[in-house]
Short mmCIF file of C-alpha atoms in Angstrom, two decimals:
data_model
loop_
_atom_site.label_atom_id
_atom_site.label_comp_id
_atom_site.label_asym_id
_atom_site.label_seq_id
_atom_site.Cartn_x
_atom_site.Cartn_y
_atom_site.Cartn_z
CA MET A 1 0.00 0.00 0.00
CA LYS A 2 1.35 3.41 -0.92
CA LYS A 3 2.14 5.53 2.14
CA ILE A 4 0.52 8.96 2.20
CA THR A 5 2.13 11.79 4.13
CA PHE A 6 -0.01 14.75 5.14
CA ILE A 7 1.53 18.21 5.34
CA ILE A 8 -0.18 20.99 7.26
CA ILE A 9 0.96 24.57 6.85
CA ILE A 10 -0.37 27.16 9.28
CA MET A 11 0.36 30.88 9.24
CA MET A 12 0.37 32.35 12.73
CA GLU A 13 1.02 35.71 14.32
CA PHE A 14 3.80 35.74 16.90
CA ILE A 15 4.61 39.17 18.20
CA ILE A 16 7.34 39.92 20.71
CA VAL A 17 6.67 43.33 22.25
CA PRO A 18 8.14 44.50 25.56
CA SER A 19 5.29 45.15 27.99
CA ILE A 20 4.45 48.74 28.84
CA VAL A 21 3.49 47.65 32.35
CA LYS A 22 6.39 46.64 34.57
CA ALA A 23 6.59 42.86 34.25
CA GLU A 24 8.68 40.15 35.83
CA SER A 25 12.18 40.26 34.39
CA ILE A 26 14.79 37.61 33.73
CA VAL A 27 18.56 38.10 33.77
CA THR A 28 20.33 35.54 31.60
CA ASN A 29 23.67 33.91 32.39
CA SER A 30 25.25 36.30 29.89
CA GLY A 31 23.83 39.29 31.81
CA ILE A 32 20.94 40.33 29.53
CA GLU A 33 17.80 41.54 31.30
CA MET A 34 14.50 40.95 29.50
CA ASP A 35 10.81 40.58 30.30
CA LYS A 36 9.88 37.03 31.22
CA LEU A 37 7.30 37.01 28.40
CA VAL A 38 10.03 37.82 25.88
CA TYR A 39 12.32 35.24 27.47
CA ASP A 40 9.68 32.50 27.31
CA GLN A 41 8.89 33.28 23.69
CA LEU A 42 12.52 33.30 22.64
CA ILE A 43 13.33 29.93 24.22
CA LYS A 44 10.43 28.44 22.24
CA LEU A 45 12.07 29.66 19.03
CA TYR A 46 15.60 28.69 20.03
CA SER A 47 16.37 26.93 23.32
CA ARG A 48 16.97 27.84 26.94
CA ASP A 49 20.75 27.34 26.73
CA TYR A 50 20.99 29.35 23.52
CA ILE A 51 19.15 32.32 25.04
CA GLU A 52 21.00 32.03 28.37
CA THR A 53 24.32 32.44 26.51
CA LEU A 54 23.15 34.96 23.90
CA SER A 55 25.37 38.00 23.38
CA LYS A 56 23.86 41.47 23.83
CA ASP A 57 24.56 42.43 20.20
CA LEU A 58 22.84 39.32 18.84
CA TYR A 59 19.92 39.78 21.23
CA ASP A 60 19.46 43.35 20.03
CA ASN A 61 19.60 42.19 16.40
CA ILE A 62 17.00 39.49 17.00
CA MET A 63 14.68 41.89 18.80
CA SER A 64 14.95 44.41 15.95
CA SER A 65 13.94 41.77 13.39
CA ASP A 66 10.44 41.21 12.04
CA LEU A 67 9.16 38.35 14.19
CA THR A 68 5.46 38.78 13.44
CA ASP A 69 5.11 36.17 10.70
CA ILE A 70 5.43 32.62 11.95
CA LEU A 71 5.20 29.63 9.63
CA VAL A 72 4.30 26.37 11.36
CA LYS A 73 4.60 23.20 9.27
CA GLU A 74 3.66 19.82 10.65
CA TYR A 75 4.96 16.62 9.06
CA TYR A 76 4.36 13.05 10.13
CA PRO A 77 6.28 11.71 12.01
CA ASN A 78 8.43 14.84 12.53
CA THR A 79 7.23 18.29 13.54
CA ILE A 80 8.63 21.48 12.08
CA MET A 81 9.06 24.06 14.79
CA PRO A 82 7.90 27.70 14.54
CA MET A 83 9.90 29.65 11.95
CA GLY A 84 12.03 26.66 11.12
CA THR A 85 12.41 23.00 10.42
CA SER A 86 13.25 20.23 12.86
CA HIS A 87 14.38 16.63 12.60
CA THR A 88 14.71 14.23 15.52
CA THR A 89 16.59 10.97 16.08
CA ASN A 90 16.88 8.88 19.25
CA TYR A 91 20.02 10.80 20.21
CA LYS A 92 19.65 14.34 18.91
CA THR A 93 17.33 17.02 17.55
CA ILE A 94 18.23 19.60 14.92
CA LYS A 95 16.33 22.70 13.88
CA ILE A 96 16.91 25.85 11.87
CA THR A 97 15.40 29.18 12.88
CA LYS A 98 15.01 32.49 11.04
CA ALA A 99 14.68 35.92 12.68
CA GLY A 100 14.83 38.49 9.90
CA ASN A 101 18.22 37.92 8.26
CA ILE A 102 19.59 36.03 11.28
CA ILE A 103 19.76 32.27 10.78
CA THR A 104 20.53 29.80 13.55
CA LEU A 105 21.18 26.09 13.07
CA LEU A 106 20.93 24.37 16.45
CA LEU A 107 21.42 20.75 17.50
CA ARG A 108 20.72 19.32 20.95
CA TRP A 109 22.00 15.97 22.19
CA THR A 110 19.36 14.05 24.16
CA LYS A 111 21.68 11.10 24.86
CA THR A 112 25.45 10.86 25.22
CA PRO A 113 27.17 9.45 22.12
CA LYS A 114 29.76 6.69 22.53
CA ILE A 115 32.16 8.31 20.06
CA LYS A 116 33.44 11.88 20.44
CA SER A 117 35.56 12.67 17.42
CA TYR A 118 35.33 15.51 14.88
CA ASP A 119 31.66 16.30 14.19
CA VAL A 120 30.61 18.89 11.60
CA ILE A 121 27.79 21.44 11.52
CA GLY A 122 27.14 23.70 8.55
CA VAL A 123 24.91 25.16 5.88
CA ARG A 124 24.71 25.32 2.10
CA THR A 125 23.00 28.23 0.35
CA ASN A 126 23.11 30.56 -2.64
CA LEU A 127 22.82 33.52 -0.25
CA LYS A 128 25.68 35.64 1.00
CA ILE A 129 26.73 34.58 4.51
CA THR A 130 28.48 36.92 6.94
CA ASN A 131 29.26 37.10 10.68
CA TYR A 132 29.07 33.36 11.25
CA GLY A 133 29.86 31.93 14.65
CA TYR A 134 29.83 28.49 16.30
CA LYS A 135 28.94 27.87 19.94
CA GLN A 136 28.77 24.76 22.13
CA THR A 137 26.80 25.06 25.37
CA TYR A 138 26.01 22.81 28.33
CA ASN A 139 23.76 23.43 31.34
CA GLY A 140 23.22 27.08 30.46
CA GLY A 141 26.87 27.95 29.96
CA ILE A 142 29.27 28.21 27.03
CA VAL A 143 31.83 25.40 27.02
CA ASN A 144 33.44 26.03 23.63
CA ILE A 145 33.39 28.76 21.00
CA ASP A 146 36.45 27.54 19.09
CA ALA A 147 35.94 25.60 15.88
CA ASN A 148 37.78 24.89 12.65
CA TYR A 149 35.83 26.62 9.88
CA LYS A 150 35.64 25.95 6.17
CA SER A 151 33.74 28.32 3.90
CA ASP A 152 33.27 29.40 0.31
CA SER A 153 30.59 31.14 -1.75
CA THR A 154 28.22 28.17 -1.36
CA GLY A 155 28.35 27.50 2.37
CA VAL A 156 30.11 27.41 5.71
CA GLY A 157 30.93 24.52 8.02
CA ALA A 158 32.58 24.03 11.41
CA SER A 159 34.50 21.00 12.70
CA PHE A 160 34.73 20.40 16.45
CA LYS A 161 34.71 17.81 19.23
CA LEU A 162 31.91 17.41 21.77
CA LEU A 163 33.06 18.21 25.31
CA ASN A 164 30.02 16.84 27.18
CA GLY A 165 27.12 14.49 26.59
CA ALA A 166 23.34 14.61 26.88
CA GLY A 167 22.10 18.19 27.14
CA THR A 168 24.91 19.58 25.00
CA GLU A 169 23.80 22.06 22.35
CA VAL A 170 25.78 23.04 19.26
CA SER A 171 24.79 26.06 17.19
CA LEU A 172 25.91 27.94 14.10
CA THR A 173 24.51 31.47 13.76
CA PHE A 174 25.07 33.85 10.85
CA LEU A 175 23.59 36.67 8.79
CA VAL A 176 22.33 36.27 5.23
CA SER A 177 21.49 38.75 2.49
CA GLY A 178 19.14 38.11 -0.41
CA SER A 179 16.39 35.53 -0.75
CA GLY A 180 16.58 31.80 -1.25
CA ILE A 181 16.94 28.51 0.63
CA VAL A 182 19.33 27.69 3.47
CA ASN A 183 20.08 23.98 3.94
CA GLY A 184 21.53 22.89 7.28
CA SER A 185 23.20 19.68 8.44
CA TYR A 186 24.91 18.16 11.48
CA GLN A 187 26.96 15.02 10.95
CA HIS A 188 28.20 13.01 13.92
CA ALA A 189 31.38 10.95 13.58
CA SER A 190 30.43 7.35 14.36
CA THR A 191 34.11 6.35 14.39
CA THR A 192 37.42 8.17 14.75
CA VAL A 193 37.77 11.05 12.25
CA THR A 194 40.80 13.33 11.94
CA LEU A 195 40.44 17.10 11.64
CA SER A 196 41.74 16.91 8.07
CA GLU A 197 39.13 14.28 7.16
CA SER A 198 36.35 16.30 8.77
CA GLN A 199 37.15 19.21 6.46
CA ASN A 200 37.57 17.14 3.30
CA TYR A 201 34.22 18.05 1.75
CA ASN A 202 32.51 20.32 -0.73
CA PHE A 203 29.09 21.90 -0.25
CA SER A 204 26.59 20.02 -2.40
CA ALA A 205 22.89 19.11 -2.48
CA SER A 206 23.95 15.48 -2.98
CA GLY A 207 26.09 15.52 0.18
CA LEU A 208 25.23 14.30 3.67
CA GLY A 209 22.18 16.16 4.97
CA GLY A 210 22.09 18.04 1.66
CA VAL A 211 25.25 19.92 2.67
CA PHE A 212 28.49 17.94 3.17
CA ASP A 213 29.83 16.11 0.10
CA PHE A 214 32.62 13.88 1.48
CA PRO A 215 34.57 11.19 -0.37
CA THR A 216 32.76 7.88 0.20
CA SER A 217 35.45 6.54 2.55
CA ILE A 218 34.96 9.53 4.87
CA ALA A 219 31.18 9.83 4.42
CA ASN A 220 30.88 6.28 5.75
CA LYS A 221 32.40 7.47 9.03
CA TYR A 222 29.45 9.80 9.70
CA ASP A 223 25.92 8.96 10.81
CA ARG A 224 24.16 10.45 7.75
CA MET A 225 21.57 12.38 9.78
CA GLN A 226 18.84 14.02 7.71
CA GLY A 227 19.28 17.73 7.03
CA VAL A 228 16.91 20.67 7.45
CA ASP A 229 16.12 23.74 5.38
CA ILE A 230 14.36 27.08 5.56
CA SER A 231 13.30 29.79 3.11
CA VAL A 232 14.60 33.33 3.50
#
């Protein structure tokens, strides 16, 4: 019997407006004070750890973006989160979020992997990418902001090693200009991978997760997790 997949697309209004009346405030671990309503809404779009470690400049940029149009897509068996796309496995969840011209690719580990070698996170797009930055967080704090980057006119990727286990979040945030599609991918090394091997790829739609085109011998060392994408 042919399997039928239903797709539901819902347009919603999601407005983040600081309250005129004095409301309960939250101070994040990075020292940003914001209304609790704003805080709660932002962690729904991103994650608690991501917002807790958000820089003031990036917070200001997000809050100055047009956040009123929210696209919610629901797929079976996966659910696409507000303003982005998500994909879940037994060990990790990946989603991509858009706030104006700010794009964030974020992966959260729900279980601790047995292997901790060079993983890669990155995007492929025809848009111009600037101001990209990688971040690894754990329990509301930044544990690593250093990564080995590879970039060209078609994408940007970061190679790194996980420092913790379940609850670790890895993100890649950047600015884009123009309109088009951004494809995102996270590939976990299921065996030992050298730094050189982890950067031996081109950005291609036929690559792992629609992003990383490795030689077959290296591609077989990664878990081939499905990618995500979002329109800008």
